[in-house]
mmCIF file of C-alpha atoms in Angstrom:
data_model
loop_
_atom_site.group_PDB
_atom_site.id
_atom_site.type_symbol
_atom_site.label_atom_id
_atom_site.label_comp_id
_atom_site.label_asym_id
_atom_site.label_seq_id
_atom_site.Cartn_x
_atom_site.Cartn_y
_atom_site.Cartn_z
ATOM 1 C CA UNK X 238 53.049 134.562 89.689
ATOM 2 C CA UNK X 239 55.702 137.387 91.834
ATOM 3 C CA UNK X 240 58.832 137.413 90.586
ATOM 4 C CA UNK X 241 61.419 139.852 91.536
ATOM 5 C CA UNK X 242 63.761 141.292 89.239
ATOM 6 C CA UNK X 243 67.099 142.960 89.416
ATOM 7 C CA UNK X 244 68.221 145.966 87.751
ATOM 8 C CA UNK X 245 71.019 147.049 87.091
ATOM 9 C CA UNK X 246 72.563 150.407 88.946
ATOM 10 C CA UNK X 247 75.073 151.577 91.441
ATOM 11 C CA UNK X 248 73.265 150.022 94.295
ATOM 12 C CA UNK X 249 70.601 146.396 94.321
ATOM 13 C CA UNK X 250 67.514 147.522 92.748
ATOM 14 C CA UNK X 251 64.755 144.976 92.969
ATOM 15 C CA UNK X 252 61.183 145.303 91.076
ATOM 16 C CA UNK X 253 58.419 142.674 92.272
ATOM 17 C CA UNK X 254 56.403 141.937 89.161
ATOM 18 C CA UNK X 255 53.539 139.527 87.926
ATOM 19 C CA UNK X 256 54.530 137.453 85.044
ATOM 20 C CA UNK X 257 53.370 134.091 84.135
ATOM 21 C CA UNK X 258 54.556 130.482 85.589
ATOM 22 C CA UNK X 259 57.373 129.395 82.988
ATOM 23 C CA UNK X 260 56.806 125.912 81.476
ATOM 24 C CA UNK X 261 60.203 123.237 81.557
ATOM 25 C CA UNK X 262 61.483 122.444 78.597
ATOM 26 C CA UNK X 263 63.019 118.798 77.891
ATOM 27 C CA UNK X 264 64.960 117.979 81.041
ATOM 28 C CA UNK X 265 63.888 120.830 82.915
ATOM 29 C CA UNK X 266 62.378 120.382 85.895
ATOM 30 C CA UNK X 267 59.755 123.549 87.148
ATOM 31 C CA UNK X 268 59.420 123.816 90.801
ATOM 32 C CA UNK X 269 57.192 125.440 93.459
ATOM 33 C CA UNK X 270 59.734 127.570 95.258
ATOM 34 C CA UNK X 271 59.695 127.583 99.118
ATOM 35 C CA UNK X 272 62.526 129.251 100.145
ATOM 36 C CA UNK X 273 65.518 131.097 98.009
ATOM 37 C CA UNK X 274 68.932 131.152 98.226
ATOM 38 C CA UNK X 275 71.167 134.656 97.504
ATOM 39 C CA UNK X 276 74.464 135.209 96.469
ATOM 40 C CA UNK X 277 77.152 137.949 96.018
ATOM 41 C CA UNK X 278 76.657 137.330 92.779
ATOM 42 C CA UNK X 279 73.115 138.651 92.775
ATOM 43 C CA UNK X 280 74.273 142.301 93.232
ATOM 44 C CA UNK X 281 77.288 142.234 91.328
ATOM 45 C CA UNK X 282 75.878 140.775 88.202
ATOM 46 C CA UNK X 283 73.749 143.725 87.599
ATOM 47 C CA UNK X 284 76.863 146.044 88.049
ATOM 48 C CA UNK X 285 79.036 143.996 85.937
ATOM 49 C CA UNK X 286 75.915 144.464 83.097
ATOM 50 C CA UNK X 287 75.966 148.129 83.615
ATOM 51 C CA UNK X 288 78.991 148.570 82.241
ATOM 52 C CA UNK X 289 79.566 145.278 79.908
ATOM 53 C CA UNK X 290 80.113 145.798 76.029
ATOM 54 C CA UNK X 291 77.444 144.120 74.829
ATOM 55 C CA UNK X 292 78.407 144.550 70.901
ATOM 56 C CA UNK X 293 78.684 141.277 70.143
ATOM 57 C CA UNK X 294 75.867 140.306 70.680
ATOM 58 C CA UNK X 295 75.745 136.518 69.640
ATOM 59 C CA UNK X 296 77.902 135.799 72.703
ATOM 60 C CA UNK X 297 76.588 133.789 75.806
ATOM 61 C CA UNK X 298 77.898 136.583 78.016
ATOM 62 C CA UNK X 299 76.962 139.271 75.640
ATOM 63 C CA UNK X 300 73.237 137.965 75.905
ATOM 64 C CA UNK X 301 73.194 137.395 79.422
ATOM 65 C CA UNK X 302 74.436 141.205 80.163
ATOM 66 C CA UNK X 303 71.802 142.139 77.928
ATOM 67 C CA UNK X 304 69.231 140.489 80.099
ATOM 68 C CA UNK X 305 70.742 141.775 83.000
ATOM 69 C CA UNK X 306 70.822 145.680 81.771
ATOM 70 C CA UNK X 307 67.154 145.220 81.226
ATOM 71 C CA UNK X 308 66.369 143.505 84.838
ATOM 72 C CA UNK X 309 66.467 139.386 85.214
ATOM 73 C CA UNK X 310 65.653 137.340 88.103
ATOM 74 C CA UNK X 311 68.982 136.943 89.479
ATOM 75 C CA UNK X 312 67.856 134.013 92.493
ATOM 76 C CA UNK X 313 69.621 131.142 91.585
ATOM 77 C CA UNK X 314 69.339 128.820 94.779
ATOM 78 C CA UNK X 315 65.895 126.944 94.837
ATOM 79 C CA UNK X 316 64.498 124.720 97.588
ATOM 80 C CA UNK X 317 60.878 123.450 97.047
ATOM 81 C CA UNK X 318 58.859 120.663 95.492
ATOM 82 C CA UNK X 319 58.361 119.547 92.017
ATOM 83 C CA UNK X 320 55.203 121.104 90.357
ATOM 84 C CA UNK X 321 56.413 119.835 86.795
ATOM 85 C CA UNK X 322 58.833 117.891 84.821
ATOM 86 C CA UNK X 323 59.591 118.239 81.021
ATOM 87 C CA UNK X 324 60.519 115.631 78.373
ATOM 88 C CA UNK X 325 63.140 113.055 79.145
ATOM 89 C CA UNK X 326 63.185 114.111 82.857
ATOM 90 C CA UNK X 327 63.369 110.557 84.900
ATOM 91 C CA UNK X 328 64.888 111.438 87.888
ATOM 92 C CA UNK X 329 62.124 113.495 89.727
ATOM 93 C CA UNK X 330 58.279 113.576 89.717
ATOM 94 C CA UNK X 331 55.471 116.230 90.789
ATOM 95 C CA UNK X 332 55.614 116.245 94.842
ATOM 96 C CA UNK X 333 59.353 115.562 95.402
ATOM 97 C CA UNK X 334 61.152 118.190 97.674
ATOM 98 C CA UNK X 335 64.305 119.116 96.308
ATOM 99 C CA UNK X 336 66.732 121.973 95.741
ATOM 100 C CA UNK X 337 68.378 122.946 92.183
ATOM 101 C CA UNK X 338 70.909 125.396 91.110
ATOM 102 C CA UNK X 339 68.987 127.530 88.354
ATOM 103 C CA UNK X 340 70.587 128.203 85.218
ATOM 104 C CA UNK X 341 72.640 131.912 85.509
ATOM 105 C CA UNK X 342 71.499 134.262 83.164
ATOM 106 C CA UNK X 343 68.316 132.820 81.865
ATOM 107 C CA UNK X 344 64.745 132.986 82.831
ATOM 108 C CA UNK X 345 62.598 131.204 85.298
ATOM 109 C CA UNK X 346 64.917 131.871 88.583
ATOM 110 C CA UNK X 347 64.377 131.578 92.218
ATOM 111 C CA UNK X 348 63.183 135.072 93.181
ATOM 112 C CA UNK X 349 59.720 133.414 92.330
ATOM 113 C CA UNK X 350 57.216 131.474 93.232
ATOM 114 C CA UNK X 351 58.031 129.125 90.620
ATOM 115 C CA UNK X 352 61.131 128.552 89.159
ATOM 116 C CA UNK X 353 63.257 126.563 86.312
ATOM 117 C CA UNK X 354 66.594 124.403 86.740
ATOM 118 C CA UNK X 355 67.593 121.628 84.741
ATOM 119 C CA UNK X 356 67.522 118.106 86.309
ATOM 120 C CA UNK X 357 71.123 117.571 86.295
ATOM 121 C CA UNK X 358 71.276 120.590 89.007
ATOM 122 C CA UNK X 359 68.442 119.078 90.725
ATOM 123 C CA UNK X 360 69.126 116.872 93.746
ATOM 124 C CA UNK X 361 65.979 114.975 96.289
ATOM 125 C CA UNK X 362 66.127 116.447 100.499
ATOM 126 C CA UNK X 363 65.511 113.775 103.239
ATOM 127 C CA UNK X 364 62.983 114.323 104.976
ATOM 128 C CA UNK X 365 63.954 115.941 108.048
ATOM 129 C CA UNK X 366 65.952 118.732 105.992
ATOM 130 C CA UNK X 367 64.643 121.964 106.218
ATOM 131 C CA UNK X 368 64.158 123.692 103.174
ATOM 132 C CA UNK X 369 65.609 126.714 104.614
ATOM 133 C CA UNK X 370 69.508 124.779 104.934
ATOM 134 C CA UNK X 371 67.946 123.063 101.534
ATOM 135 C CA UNK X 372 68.443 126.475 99.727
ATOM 136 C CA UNK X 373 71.755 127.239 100.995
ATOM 137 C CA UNK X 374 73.352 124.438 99.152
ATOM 138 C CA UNK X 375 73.054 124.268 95.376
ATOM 139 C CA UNK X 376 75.303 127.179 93.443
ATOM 140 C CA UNK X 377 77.956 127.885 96.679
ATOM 141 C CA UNK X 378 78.621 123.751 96.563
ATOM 142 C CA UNK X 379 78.812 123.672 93.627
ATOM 143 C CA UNK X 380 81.184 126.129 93.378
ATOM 144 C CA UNK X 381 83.175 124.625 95.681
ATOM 145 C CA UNK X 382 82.982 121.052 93.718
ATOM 146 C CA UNK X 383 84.231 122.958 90.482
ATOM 147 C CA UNK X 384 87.131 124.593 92.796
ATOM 148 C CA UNK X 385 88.067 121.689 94.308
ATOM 149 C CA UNK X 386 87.394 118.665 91.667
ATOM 150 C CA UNK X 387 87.822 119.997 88.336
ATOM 151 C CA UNK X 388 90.373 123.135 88.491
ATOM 152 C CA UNK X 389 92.352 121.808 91.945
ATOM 153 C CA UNK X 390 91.692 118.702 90.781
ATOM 154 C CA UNK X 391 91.837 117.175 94.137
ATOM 155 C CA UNK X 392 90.736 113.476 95.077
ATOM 156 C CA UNK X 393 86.161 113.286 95.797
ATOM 157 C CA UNK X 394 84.057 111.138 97.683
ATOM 158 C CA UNK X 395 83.698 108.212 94.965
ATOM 159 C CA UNK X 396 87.471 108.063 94.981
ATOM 160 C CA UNK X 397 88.951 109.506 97.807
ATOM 161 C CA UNK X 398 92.358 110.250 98.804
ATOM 162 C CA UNK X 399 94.931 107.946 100.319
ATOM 163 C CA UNK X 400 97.704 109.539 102.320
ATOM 164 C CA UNK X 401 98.018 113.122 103.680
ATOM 165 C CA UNK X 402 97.090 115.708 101.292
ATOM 166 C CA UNK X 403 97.017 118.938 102.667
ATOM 167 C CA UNK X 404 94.347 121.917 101.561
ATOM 168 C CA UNK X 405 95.101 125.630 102.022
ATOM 169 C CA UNK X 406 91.046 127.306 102.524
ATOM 170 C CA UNK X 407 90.981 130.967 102.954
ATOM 171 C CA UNK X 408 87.787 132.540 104.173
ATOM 172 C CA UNK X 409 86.831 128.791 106.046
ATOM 173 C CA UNK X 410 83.861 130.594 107.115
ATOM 174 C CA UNK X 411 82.089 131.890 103.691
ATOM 175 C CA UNK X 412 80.101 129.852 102.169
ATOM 176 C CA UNK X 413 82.214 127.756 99.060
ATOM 177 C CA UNK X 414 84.831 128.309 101.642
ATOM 178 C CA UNK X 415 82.682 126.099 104.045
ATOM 179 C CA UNK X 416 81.370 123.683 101.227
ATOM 180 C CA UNK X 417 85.009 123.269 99.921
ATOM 181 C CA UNK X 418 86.272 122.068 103.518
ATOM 182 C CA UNK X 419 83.076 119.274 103.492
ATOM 183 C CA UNK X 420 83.560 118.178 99.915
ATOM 184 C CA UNK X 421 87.237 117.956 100.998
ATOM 185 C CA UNK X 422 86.486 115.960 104.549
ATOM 186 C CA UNK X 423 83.971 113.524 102.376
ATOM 187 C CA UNK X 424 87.295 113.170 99.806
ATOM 188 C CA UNK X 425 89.753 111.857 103.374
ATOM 189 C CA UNK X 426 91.557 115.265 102.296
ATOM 190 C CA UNK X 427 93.801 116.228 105.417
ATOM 191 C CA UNK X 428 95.046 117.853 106.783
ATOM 192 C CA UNK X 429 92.933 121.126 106.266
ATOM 193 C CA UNK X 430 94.106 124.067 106.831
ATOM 194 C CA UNK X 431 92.088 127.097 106.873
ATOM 195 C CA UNK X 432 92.077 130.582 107.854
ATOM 196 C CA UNK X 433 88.861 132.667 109.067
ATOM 197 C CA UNK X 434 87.873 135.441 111.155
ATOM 198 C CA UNK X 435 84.892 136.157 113.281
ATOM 199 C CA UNK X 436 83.263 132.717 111.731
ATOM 200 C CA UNK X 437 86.109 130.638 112.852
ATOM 201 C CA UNK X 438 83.890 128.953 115.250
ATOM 202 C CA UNK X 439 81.768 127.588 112.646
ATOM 203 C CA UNK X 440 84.756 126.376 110.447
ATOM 204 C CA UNK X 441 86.087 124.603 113.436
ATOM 205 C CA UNK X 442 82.874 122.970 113.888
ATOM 206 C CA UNK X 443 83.232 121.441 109.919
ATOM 207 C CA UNK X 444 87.291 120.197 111.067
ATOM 208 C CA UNK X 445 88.615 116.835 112.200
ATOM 209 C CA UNK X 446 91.360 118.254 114.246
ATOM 210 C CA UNK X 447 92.204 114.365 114.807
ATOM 211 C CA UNK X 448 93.546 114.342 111.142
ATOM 212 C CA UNK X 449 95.132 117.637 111.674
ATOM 213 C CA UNK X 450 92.547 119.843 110.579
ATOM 214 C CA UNK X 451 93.269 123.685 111.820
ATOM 215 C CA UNK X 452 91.618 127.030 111.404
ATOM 216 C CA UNK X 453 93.644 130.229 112.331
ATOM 217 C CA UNK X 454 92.685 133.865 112.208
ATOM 218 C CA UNK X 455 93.526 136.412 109.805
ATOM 219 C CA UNK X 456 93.276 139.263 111.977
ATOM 220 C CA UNK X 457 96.490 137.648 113.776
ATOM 221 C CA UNK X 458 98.247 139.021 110.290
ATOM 222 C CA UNK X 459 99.231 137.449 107.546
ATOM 223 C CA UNK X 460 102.980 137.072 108.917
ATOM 224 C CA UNK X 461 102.067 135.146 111.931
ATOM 225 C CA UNK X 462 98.911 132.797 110.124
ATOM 226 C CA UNK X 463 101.952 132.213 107.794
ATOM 227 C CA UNK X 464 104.523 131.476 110.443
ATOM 228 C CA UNK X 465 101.451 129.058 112.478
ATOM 229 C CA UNK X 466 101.011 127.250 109.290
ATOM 230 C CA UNK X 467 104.214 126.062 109.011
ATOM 231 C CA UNK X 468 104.921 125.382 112.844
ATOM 232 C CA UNK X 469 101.565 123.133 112.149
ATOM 233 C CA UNK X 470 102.235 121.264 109.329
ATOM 234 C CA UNK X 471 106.177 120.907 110.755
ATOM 235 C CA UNK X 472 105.198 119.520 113.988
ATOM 236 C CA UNK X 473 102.760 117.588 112.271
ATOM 237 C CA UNK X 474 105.008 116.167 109.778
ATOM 238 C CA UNK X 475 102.824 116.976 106.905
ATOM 239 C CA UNK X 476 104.739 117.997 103.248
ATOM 240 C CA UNK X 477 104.020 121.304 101.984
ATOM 241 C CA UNK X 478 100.376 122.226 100.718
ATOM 242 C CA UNK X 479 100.231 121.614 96.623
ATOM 243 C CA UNK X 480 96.335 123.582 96.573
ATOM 244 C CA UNK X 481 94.663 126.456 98.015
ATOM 245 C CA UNK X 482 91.745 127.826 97.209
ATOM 246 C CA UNK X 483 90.449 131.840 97.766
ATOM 247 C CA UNK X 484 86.819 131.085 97.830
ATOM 248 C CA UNK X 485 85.967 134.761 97.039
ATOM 249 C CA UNK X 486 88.652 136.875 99.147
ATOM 250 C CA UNK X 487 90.699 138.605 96.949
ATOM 251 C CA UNK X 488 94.267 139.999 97.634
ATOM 252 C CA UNK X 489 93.565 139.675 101.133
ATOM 253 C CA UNK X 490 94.824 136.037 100.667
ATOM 254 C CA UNK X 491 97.511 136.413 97.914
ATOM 255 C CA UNK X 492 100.565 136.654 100.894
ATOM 256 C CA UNK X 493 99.003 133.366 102.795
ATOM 257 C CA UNK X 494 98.513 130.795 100.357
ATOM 258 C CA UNK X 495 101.643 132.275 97.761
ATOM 259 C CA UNK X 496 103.665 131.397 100.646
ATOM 260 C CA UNK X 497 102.332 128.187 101.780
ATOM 261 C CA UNK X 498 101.204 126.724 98.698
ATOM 262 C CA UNK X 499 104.358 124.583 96.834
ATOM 263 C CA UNK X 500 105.764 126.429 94.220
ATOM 264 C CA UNK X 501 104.545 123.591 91.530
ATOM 265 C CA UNK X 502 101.125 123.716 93.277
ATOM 266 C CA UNK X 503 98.127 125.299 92.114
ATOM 267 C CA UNK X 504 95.941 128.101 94.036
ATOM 268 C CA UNK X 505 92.461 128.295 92.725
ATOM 269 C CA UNK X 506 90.358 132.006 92.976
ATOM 270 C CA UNK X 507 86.676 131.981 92.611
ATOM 271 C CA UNK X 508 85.461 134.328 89.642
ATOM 272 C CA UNK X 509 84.163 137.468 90.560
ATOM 273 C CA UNK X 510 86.875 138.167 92.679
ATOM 274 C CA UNK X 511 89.773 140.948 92.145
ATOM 275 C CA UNK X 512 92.652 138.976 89.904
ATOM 276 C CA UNK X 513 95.845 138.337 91.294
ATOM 277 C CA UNK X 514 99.144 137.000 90.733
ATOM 278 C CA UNK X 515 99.451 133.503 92.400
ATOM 279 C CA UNK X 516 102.864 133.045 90.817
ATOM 280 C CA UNK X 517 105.096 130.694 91.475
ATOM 281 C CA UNK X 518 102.000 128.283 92.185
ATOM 282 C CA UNK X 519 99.711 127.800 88.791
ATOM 283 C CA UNK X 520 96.277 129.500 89.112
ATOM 284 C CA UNK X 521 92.781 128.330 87.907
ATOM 285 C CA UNK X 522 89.899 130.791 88.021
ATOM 286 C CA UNK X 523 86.198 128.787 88.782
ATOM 287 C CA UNK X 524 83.076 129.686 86.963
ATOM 288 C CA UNK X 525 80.547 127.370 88.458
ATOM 289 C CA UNK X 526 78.085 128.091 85.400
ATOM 290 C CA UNK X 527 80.274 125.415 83.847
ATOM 291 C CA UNK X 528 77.973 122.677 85.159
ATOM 292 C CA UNK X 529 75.423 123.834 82.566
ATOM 293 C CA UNK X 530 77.759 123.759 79.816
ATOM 294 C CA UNK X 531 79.286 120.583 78.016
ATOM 295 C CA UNK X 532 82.562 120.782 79.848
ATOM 296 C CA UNK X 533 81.248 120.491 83.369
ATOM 297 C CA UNK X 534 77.586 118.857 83.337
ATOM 298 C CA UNK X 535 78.965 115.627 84.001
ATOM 299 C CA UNK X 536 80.399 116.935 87.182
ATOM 300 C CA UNK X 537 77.290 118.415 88.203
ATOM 301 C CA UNK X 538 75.628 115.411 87.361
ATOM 302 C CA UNK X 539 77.746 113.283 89.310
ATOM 303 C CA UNK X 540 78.099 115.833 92.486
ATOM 304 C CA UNK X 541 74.267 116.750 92.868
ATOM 305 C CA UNK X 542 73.548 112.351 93.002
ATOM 306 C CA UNK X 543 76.434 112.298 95.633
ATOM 307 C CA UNK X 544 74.355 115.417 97.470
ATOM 308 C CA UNK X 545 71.156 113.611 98.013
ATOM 309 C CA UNK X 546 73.439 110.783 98.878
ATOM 310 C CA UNK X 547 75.596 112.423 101.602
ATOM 311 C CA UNK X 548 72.366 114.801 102.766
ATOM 312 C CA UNK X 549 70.713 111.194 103.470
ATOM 313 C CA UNK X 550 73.663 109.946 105.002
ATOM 314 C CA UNK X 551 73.934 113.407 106.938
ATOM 315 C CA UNK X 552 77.652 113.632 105.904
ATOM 316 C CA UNK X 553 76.744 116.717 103.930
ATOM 317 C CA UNK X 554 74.674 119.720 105.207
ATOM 318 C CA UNK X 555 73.798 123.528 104.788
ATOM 319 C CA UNK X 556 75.337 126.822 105.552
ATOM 320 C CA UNK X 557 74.060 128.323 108.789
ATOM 321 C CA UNK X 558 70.887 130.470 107.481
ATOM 322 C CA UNK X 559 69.202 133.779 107.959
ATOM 323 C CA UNK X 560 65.778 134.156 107.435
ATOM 324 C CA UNK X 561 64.671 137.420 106.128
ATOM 325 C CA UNK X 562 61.331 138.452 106.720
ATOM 326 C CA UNK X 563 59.073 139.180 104.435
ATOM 327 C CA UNK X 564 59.579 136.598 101.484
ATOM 328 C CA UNK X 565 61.004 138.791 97.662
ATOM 329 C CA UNK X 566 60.092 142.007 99.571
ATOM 330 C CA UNK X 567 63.269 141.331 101.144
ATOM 331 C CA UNK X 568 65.429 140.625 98.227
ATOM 332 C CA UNK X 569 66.743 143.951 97.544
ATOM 333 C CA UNK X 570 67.950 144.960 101.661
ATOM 334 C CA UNK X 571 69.341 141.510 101.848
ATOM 335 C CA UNK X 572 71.511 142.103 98.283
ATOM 336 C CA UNK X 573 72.400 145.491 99.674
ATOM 337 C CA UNK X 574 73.620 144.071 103.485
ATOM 338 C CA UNK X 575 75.238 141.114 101.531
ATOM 339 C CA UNK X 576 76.930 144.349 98.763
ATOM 340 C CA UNK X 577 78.315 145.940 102.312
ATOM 341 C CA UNK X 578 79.605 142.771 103.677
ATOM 342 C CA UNK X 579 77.041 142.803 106.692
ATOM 343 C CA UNK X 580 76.965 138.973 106.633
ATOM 344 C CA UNK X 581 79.456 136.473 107.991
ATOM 345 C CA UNK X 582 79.264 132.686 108.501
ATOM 346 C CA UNK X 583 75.956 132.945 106.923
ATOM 347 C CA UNK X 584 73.400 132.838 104.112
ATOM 348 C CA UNK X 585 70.011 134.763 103.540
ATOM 349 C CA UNK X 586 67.105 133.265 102.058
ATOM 350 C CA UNK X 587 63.609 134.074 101.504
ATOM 351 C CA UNK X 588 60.406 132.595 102.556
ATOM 352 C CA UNK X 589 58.481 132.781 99.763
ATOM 353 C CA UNK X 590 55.125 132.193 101.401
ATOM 354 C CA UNK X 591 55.620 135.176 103.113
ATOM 355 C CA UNK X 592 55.450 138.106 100.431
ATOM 356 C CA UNK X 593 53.282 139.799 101.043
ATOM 357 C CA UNK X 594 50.092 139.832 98.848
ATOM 358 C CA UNK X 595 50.566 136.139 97.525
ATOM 359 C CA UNK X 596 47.403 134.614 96.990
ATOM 360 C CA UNK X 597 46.569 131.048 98.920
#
């Protein structure tokens, strides 16, 4: 099969290669990819490897930089159909169209024509989803759900919240950013209050302004988003935000939600992202590779059943897409564009179908 690997360097560098279809292990679940998901992650992993001290070498990280120095299939979003399941796997059967967050770091990911997740990170599509939104979903919502329900530790969908609880979201419009305010609507968490820029329009699409859901842009400054935060939760008579979350920012957020997050509140910042002080409020840092580990599989468990749940119900969906042409031949421009922050409100993905030189 074409696979396409990353290397690592100063700049994306993808390699399309022909390697053999990987075989699921027990309560893996091997699937015929249709269309790919990318991340930020995708380019900065290799970067990060580049430079990682990889001396101890029994470490999970220290292995998975090693990998990554060499070249790994970085793709981690898959949308497709089951071609195979491994031992113990119950949940899914050859034919079934679903989408899966691949494992980081290991083999068998999405830049392929057939890739590896385990079932847990595995959820079924309704019919009428398009595999495209399908592969926008898996690692940015589950981001979000690790943001939001295990480090912000907010009320979810099977147990939702009961009175106002107001949610700081900076950068609305990315995509955990966008996830986070979903997971939070499905959760009666309100009002929402999030800040975007030239994506605003899709975040205020994802609002309930009839629950006091608002969206205001950054590029007022962050002395006047400040100042219409708190004329909106005054007139509103909501009590002062407890969580925020910076979905990938970086400092760009720290004066926003320091301010309008309670001082005994808690702002959460998604790894990868510059570090910074969120004193007075507490800070959590998210690592959604936790839902493959034994602290956080039961919440990915739990929140990829609730996705083919709400995707039925339609109270979940995808990002807004962008198809680039030409299947993994795109990879490597799309993980540059995405490395120069061409890309706003949206997520690319790959039609695999349409490398070129794939055989019927």
């Amino acid at each position: 099969m074409k696979s396409a690997i990353n290397l690592a360097g100063a700049v994306p560098k993808v390699n399309i290669i022909d390697e053999l279809i990987p075989q699921p292990g027990p309560k893996e679940v091997l699937i015929k990819v249709v269309v790919s998901g990318s991340n930020p992650k995708d380019w900065k992993l290799p970067l990060w490897a580049e430079t990682y001290d990889t001396s101890d070498g029994d470490s999970v990280a220290a292995k998975q930089m090693a990998k990554a120095k060499k070249g790994l299939n970085q793709g981690d979003d898959i949308a497709g159909i089951v071609e195979e399941v491994g031992k113990d796997v119950i949940e899914f059967k050859k034919g079934d169209r679903v989408a899966a967050f691949h494992e980081m770091g290991t083999d068998g990911g999405s830049y392929a024509e057939y890739a590896i997740a385990p079932d847990h990170t595995t959820f079924h599509l309704p019919p009428a989803m398009s595999f495209e939104e399908a592969a926008t979903i898996p690692l940015a919502a589950l981001t979000a759900a690790v943001a939001v329900f295990r480090n912000l530790q907010l009320p979810t969908p099977w147990n939702p919240a009961t009175k106002p609880t107001p949610f700081v979201v900076y950068g609305g419009s990315t995509s955990v950013g966008s996830f986070a305010i979903q997971l939070a609507r499905n959760s009666n968490i309100h009002p929402i209050i999030s800040v975007a820029g030239s994506g605003k329009d899709h975040v205020k699409s994802l609002l309930d302004t009839s629950k006091g859901d608002v969206v205001f842009d950054y590029r007022d400054g962050a002395d006047n988003v400040v100042n219409q935060i708190r004329d909106h939760l005054k007139s509103g008579g909501y009590p002062q935000p407890r969580h925020g979350l910076d979905p990938g920012i970086g400092e760009p957020c720290k004066k926003v939600l320091t301010e309008i997050v309670a001082k005994d509140g808690y702002i959460d910042l998604v790894l990868g992202v510059p570090d910074w002080d969120t004193a007075p409020a507490t800070k959590t840092s998210t690592m959604v590779g936790i839902v493959h580990s034994n602290a956080g599989d039961d919440l990915g468990l739990v929140t990829c059943r609730w996705f083919t749940k709400a995707l039925q119900a339609g109270t979940f969906k995808g990002h807004p897409v962008e198809v680039r042409a030409g299947g993994l031949e795109a990879v490597e421009q799309a993980l540059k564009d995405l490395k120069d922050g061409k890309n706003s409100a949206r997520k690319y993905v790959f039609r695999i179908a349409e490398t070129p030189g794939l055989s019927a």
